[in-house]
CSV table of C-alpha atoms and ligand atoms in Angstrom, one decimal:
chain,number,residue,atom,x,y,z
A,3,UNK,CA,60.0,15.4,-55.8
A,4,UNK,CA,58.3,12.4,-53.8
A,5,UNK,CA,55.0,11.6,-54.6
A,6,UNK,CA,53.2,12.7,-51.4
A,7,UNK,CA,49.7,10.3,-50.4
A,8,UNK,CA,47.5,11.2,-47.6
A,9,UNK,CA,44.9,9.0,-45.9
A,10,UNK,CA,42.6,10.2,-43.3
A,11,UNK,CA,41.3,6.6,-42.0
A,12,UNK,CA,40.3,5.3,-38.2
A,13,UNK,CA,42.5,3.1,-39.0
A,14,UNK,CA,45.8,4.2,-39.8
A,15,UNK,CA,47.8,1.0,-39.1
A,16,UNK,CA,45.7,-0.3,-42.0
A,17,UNK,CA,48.0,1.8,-44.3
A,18,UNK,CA,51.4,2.0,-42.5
A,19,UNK,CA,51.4,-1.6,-42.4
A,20,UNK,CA,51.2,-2.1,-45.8
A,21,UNK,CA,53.0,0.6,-47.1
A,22,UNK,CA,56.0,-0.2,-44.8
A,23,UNK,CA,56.7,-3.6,-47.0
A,24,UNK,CA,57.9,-4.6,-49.8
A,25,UNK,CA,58.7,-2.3,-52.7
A,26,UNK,CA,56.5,0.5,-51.2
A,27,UNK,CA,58.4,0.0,-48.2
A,28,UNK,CA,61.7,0.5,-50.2
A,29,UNK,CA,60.1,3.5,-51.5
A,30,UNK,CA,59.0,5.2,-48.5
A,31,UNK,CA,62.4,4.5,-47.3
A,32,UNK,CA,64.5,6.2,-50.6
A,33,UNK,CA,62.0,9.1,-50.1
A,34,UNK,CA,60.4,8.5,-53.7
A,35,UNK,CA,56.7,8.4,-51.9
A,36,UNK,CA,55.4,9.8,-48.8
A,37,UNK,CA,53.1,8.3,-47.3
A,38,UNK,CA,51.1,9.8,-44.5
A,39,UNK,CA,48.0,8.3,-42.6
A,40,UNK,CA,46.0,10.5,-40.4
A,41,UNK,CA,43.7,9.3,-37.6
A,42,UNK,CA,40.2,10.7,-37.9
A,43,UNK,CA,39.5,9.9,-34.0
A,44,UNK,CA,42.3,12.7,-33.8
A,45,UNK,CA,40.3,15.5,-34.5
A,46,UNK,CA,37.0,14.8,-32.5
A,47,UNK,CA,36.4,17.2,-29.5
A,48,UNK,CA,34.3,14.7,-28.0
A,49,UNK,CA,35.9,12.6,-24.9
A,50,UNK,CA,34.3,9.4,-26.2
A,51,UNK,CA,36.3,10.5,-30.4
A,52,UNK,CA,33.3,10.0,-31.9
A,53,UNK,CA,33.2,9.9,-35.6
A,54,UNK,CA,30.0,7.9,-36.6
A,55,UNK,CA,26.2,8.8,-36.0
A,56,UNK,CA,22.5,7.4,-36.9
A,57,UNK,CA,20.9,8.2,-39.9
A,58,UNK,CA,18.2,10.8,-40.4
A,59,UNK,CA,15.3,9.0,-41.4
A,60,UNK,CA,16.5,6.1,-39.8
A,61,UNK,CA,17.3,2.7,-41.4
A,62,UNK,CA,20.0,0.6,-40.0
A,63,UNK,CA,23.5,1.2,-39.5
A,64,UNK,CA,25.8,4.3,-39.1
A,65,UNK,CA,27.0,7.1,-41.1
A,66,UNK,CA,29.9,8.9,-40.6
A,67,UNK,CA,30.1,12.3,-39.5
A,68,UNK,CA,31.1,15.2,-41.2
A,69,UNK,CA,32.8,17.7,-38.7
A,70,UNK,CA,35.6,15.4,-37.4
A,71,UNK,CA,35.9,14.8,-41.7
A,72,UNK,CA,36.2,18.8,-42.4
A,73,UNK,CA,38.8,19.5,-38.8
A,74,UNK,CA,40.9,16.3,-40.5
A,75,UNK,CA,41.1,18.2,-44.2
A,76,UNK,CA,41.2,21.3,-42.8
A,77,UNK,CA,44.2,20.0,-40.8
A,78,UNK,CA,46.3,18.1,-43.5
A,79,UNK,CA,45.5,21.1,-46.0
A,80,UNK,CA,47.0,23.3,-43.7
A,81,UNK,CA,50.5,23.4,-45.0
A,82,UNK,CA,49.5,24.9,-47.4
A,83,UNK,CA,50.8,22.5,-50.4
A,84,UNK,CA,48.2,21.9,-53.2
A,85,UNK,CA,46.1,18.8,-52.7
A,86,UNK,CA,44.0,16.7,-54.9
A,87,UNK,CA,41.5,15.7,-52.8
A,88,UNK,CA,39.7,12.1,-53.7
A,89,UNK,CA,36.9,10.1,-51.5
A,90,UNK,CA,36.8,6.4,-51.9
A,91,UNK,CA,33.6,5.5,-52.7
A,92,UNK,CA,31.8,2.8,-54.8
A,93,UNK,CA,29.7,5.6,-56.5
A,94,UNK,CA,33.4,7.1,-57.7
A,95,UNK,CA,34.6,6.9,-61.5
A,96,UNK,CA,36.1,3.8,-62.3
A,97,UNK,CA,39.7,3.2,-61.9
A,98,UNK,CA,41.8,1.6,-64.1
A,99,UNK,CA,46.0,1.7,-65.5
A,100,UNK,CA,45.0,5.4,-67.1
A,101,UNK,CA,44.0,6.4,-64.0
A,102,UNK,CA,47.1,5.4,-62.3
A,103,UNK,CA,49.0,6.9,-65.2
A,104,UNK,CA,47.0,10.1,-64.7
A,105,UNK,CA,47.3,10.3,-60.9
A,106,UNK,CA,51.1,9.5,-60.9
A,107,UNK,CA,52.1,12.1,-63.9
A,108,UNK,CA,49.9,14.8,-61.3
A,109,UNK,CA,52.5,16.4,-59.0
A,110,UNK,CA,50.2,17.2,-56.8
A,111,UNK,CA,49.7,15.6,-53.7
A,112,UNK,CA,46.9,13.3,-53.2
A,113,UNK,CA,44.7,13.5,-49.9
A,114,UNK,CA,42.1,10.3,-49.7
A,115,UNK,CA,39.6,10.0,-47.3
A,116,UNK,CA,38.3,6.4,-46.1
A,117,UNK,CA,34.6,5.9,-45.3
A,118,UNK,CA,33.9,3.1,-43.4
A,119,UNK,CA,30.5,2.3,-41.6
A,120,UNK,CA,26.9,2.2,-43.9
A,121,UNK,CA,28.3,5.8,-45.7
A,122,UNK,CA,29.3,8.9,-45.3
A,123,UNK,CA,27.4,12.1,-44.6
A,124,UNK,CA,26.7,13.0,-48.7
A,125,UNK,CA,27.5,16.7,-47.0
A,126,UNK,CA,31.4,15.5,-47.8
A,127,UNK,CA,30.8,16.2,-51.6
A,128,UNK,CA,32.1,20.2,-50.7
A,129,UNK,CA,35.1,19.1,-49.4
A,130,UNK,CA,36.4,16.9,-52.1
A,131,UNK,CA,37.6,17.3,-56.0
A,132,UNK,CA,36.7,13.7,-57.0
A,133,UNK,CA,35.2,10.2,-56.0
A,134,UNK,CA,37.0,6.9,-57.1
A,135,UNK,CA,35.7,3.4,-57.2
A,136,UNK,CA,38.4,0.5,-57.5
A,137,UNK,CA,35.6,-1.4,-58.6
A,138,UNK,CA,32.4,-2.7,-58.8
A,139,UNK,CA,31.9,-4.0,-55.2
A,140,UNK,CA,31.5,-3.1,-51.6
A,141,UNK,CA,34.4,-3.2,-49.0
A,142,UNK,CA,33.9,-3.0,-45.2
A,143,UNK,CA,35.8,0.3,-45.4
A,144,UNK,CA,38.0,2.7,-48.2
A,145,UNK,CA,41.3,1.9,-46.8
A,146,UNK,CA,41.7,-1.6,-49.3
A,147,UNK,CA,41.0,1.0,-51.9
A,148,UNK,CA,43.3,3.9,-50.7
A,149,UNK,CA,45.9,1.3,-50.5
A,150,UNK,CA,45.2,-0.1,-54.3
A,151,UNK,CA,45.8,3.5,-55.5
A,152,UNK,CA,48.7,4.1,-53.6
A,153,UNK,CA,50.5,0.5,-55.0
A,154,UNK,CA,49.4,1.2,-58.2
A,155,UNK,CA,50.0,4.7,-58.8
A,156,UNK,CA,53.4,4.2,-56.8
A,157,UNK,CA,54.6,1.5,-58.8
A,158,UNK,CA,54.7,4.3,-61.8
A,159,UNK,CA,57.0,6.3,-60.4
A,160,UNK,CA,60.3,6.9,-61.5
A,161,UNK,CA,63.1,4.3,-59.6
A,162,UNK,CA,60.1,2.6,-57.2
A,163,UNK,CA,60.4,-0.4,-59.7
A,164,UNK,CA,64.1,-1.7,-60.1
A,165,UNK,CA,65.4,-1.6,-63.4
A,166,UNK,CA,64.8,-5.7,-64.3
A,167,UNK,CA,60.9,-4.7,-63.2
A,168,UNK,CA,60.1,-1.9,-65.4
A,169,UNK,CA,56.4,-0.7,-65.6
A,170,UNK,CA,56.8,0.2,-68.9
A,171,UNK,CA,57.7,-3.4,-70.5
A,172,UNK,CA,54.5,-4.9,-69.3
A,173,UNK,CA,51.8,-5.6,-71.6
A,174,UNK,CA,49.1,-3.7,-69.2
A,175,UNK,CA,50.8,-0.7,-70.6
A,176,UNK,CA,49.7,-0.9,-74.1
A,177,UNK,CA,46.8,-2.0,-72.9
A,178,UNK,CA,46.6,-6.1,-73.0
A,179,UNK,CA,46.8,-8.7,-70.9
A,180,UNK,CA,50.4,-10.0,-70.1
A,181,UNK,CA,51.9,-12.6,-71.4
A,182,UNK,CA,52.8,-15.9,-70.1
A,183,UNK,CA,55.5,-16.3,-67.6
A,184,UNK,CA,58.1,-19.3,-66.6
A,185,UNK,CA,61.2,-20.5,-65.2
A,186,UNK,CA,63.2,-23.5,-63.5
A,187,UNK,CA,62.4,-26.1,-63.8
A,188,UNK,CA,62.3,-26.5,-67.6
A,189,UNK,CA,59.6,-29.5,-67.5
A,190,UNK,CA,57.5,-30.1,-64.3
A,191,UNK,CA,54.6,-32.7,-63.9
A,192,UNK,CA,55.3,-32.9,-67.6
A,193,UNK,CA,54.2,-29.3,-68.2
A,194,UNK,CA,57.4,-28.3,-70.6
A,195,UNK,CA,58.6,-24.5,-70.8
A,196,UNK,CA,57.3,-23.5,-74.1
A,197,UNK,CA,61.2,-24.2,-76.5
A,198,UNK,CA,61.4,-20.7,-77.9
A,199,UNK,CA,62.1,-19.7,-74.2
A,200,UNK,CA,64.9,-21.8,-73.8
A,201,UNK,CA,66.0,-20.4,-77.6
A,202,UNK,CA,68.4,-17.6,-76.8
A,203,UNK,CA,66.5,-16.2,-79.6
A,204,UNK,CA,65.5,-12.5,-78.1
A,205,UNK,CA,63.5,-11.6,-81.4
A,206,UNK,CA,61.6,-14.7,-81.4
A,207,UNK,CA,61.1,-14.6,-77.9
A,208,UNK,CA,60.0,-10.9,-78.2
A,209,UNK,CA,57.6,-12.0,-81.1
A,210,UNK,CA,56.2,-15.0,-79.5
A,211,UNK,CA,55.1,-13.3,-76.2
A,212,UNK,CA,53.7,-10.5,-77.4
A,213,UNK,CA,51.6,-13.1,-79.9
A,214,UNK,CA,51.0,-15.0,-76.2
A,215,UNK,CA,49.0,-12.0,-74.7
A,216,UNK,CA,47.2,-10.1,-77.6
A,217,UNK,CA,46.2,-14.5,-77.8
A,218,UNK,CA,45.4,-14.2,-74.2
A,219,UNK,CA,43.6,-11.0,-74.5
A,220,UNK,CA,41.2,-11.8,-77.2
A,221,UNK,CA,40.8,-15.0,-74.9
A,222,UNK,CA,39.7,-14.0,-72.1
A,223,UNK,CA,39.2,-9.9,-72.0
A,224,UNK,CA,38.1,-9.3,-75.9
A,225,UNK,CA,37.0,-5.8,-75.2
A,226,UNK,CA,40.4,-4.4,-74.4
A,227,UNK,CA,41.6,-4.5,-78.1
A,228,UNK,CA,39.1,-2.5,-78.7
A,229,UNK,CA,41.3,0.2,-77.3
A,230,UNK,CA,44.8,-1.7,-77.2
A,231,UNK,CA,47.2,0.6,-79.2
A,232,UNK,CA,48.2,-2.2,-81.5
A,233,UNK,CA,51.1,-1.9,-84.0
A,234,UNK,CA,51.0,-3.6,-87.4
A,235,UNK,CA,52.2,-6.6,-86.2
A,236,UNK,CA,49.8,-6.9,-83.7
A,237,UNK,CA,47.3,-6.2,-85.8
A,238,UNK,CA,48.5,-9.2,-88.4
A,239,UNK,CA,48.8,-11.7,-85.4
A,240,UNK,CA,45.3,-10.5,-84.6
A,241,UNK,CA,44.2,-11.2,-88.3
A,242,UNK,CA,45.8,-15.1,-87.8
A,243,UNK,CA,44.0,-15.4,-84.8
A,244,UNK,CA,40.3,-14.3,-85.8
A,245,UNK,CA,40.3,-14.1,-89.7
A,246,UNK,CA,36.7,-13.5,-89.8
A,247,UNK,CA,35.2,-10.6,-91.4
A,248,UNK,CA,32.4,-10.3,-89.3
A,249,UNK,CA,34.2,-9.7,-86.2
A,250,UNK,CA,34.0,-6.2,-84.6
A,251,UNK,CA,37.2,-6.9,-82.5
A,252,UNK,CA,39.4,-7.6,-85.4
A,253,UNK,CA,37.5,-5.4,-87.5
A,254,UNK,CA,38.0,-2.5,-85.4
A,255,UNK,CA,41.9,-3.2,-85.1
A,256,UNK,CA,42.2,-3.8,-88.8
A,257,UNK,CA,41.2,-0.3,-89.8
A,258,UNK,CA,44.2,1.6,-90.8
B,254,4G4,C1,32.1,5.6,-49.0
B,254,4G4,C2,30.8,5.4,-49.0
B,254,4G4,C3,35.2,2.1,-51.8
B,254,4G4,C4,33.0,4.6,-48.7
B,254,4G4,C5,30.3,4.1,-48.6
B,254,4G4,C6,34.9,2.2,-50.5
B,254,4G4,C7,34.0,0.0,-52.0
B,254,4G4,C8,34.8,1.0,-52.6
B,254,4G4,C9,32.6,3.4,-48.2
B,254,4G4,C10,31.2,3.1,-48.2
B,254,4G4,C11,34.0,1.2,-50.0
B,254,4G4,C12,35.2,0.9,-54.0
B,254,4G4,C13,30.8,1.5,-46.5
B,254,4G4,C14,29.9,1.1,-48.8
B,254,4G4,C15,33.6,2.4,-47.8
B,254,4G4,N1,33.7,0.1,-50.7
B,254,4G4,N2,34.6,0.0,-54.8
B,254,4G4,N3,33.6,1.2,-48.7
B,254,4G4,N4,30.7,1.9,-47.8
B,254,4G4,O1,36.1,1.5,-54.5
């Protein structure tokens, strides 16, 4: 069965724009997602579609207002199909690859919702399951983050990704940062294509690039081996790396 999204947004072109490219495009097309954005402004009873207000208490800016939000949910839950219902929102939990994973193994459908404005009236909190946060930072509106989940989450699914473009070969899915990445020319400005690439050698190749990220990660993102489900080899080219006692990192990862 598709993986069904759902985005209640004033600005649905925002999403079948994107989503109409590409690989997601290829996927919307083969029926493996199904990607449906809804227009807020849709279900105002107002001639003017009103969707934003001012704030009690005043302050600057608007807030967006809950009863075109509730007819909208209302509406897209009407089919009846279960939903998991998540509002984009800075104050959400965090998410990361495991969340992706998470969302795309849930067969449910998934119904976002996309503030835009100063915020949304906090009143919304009854009508979803969960808040998400892409991140620590503010966007001018939730559809950038709707459409994050959507590619990332997508991108998971069984036959989105063509079969030289596996998700699972990656290094992000064990946890580390990838691995370094080439091809023609061999030599360019005189920056040469590391030789083992060149080999024919797949089990040194295989070696050496997996030795490139878990290099990379304790680099530049030391924290994620931490949690990186290393193997024993990892763990040895870890102990080359950083062979000092003292170090949590390889400490941590050392521990049988
Ligand atoms: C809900 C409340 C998500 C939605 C307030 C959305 C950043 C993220 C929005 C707002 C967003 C994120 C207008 C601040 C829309 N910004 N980090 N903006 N704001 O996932």
């Amino acid at each position: 069965m598709a993986k069904g999204f759902d985005i209640i947004t004033i600005f649905p072109e925002i999403i079948s724009s994107y989503c109409s490219q590409s690989i997601l495009g290829k996927a919307n097309a083969k029926a493996l997602i199904d990607v449906k954005p809804y227009n807020l402004r849709d279900f105002t009873t107002d001639k003017h579609k009103t969707v934003d207000d001012y704030p009690y208490g005043g302050g600057s800016g608007m807030v967006m207002k809950i009863e075109p939000l509730q007819r909208a949910i209302e509406a897209v839950k009407s089919d009846g199909k279960t939903r998991r219902t998540i509002l984009m929102s800075p104050q959400g939990r965090r998410f990361d690859q495991s969340v992706a994973e998470e969302l795309a193994a849930d067969s449910r459908r998934l119904l976002m919702i996309c503030g835009r404005y100063e915020g949304i009236d906090d009143r919304i909190r009854s009508f979803i399951d969960e808040e998400v946060s892409i991140g620590d930072y503010v966007l001018t509106g939730g559809e950038l983050a709707s459409l994050v989940i959507i590619d990332s989450v997508s991108r998971l699914l069984p036959g989105v990704l063509g079969d030289d473009e596996s998700s699972k070969e990656e290094s992000f899915s064990w946890g580390i940062l990838d691995y370094p990445h080439y091809t023609r020319p061999p030599e360019f400005m005189g920056m040469k294509v590391p030789e083992v690439l060149l080999s024919g050698n797949h089990k040194e190749i295989e070696a050496w690039r997996r030795a490139e990220a878990i290099k990379r990660t304790l680099a530049l993102r030391p924290e994620l081996l931490d949690r990186a489900g290393l193997s024993k080899e990892d763990r040895k080219i870890l102990d080359g790396l950083c062979p000092d006692e003292s170090f949590d990192i390889q400490r941590s990862k050392t521990e049988e």
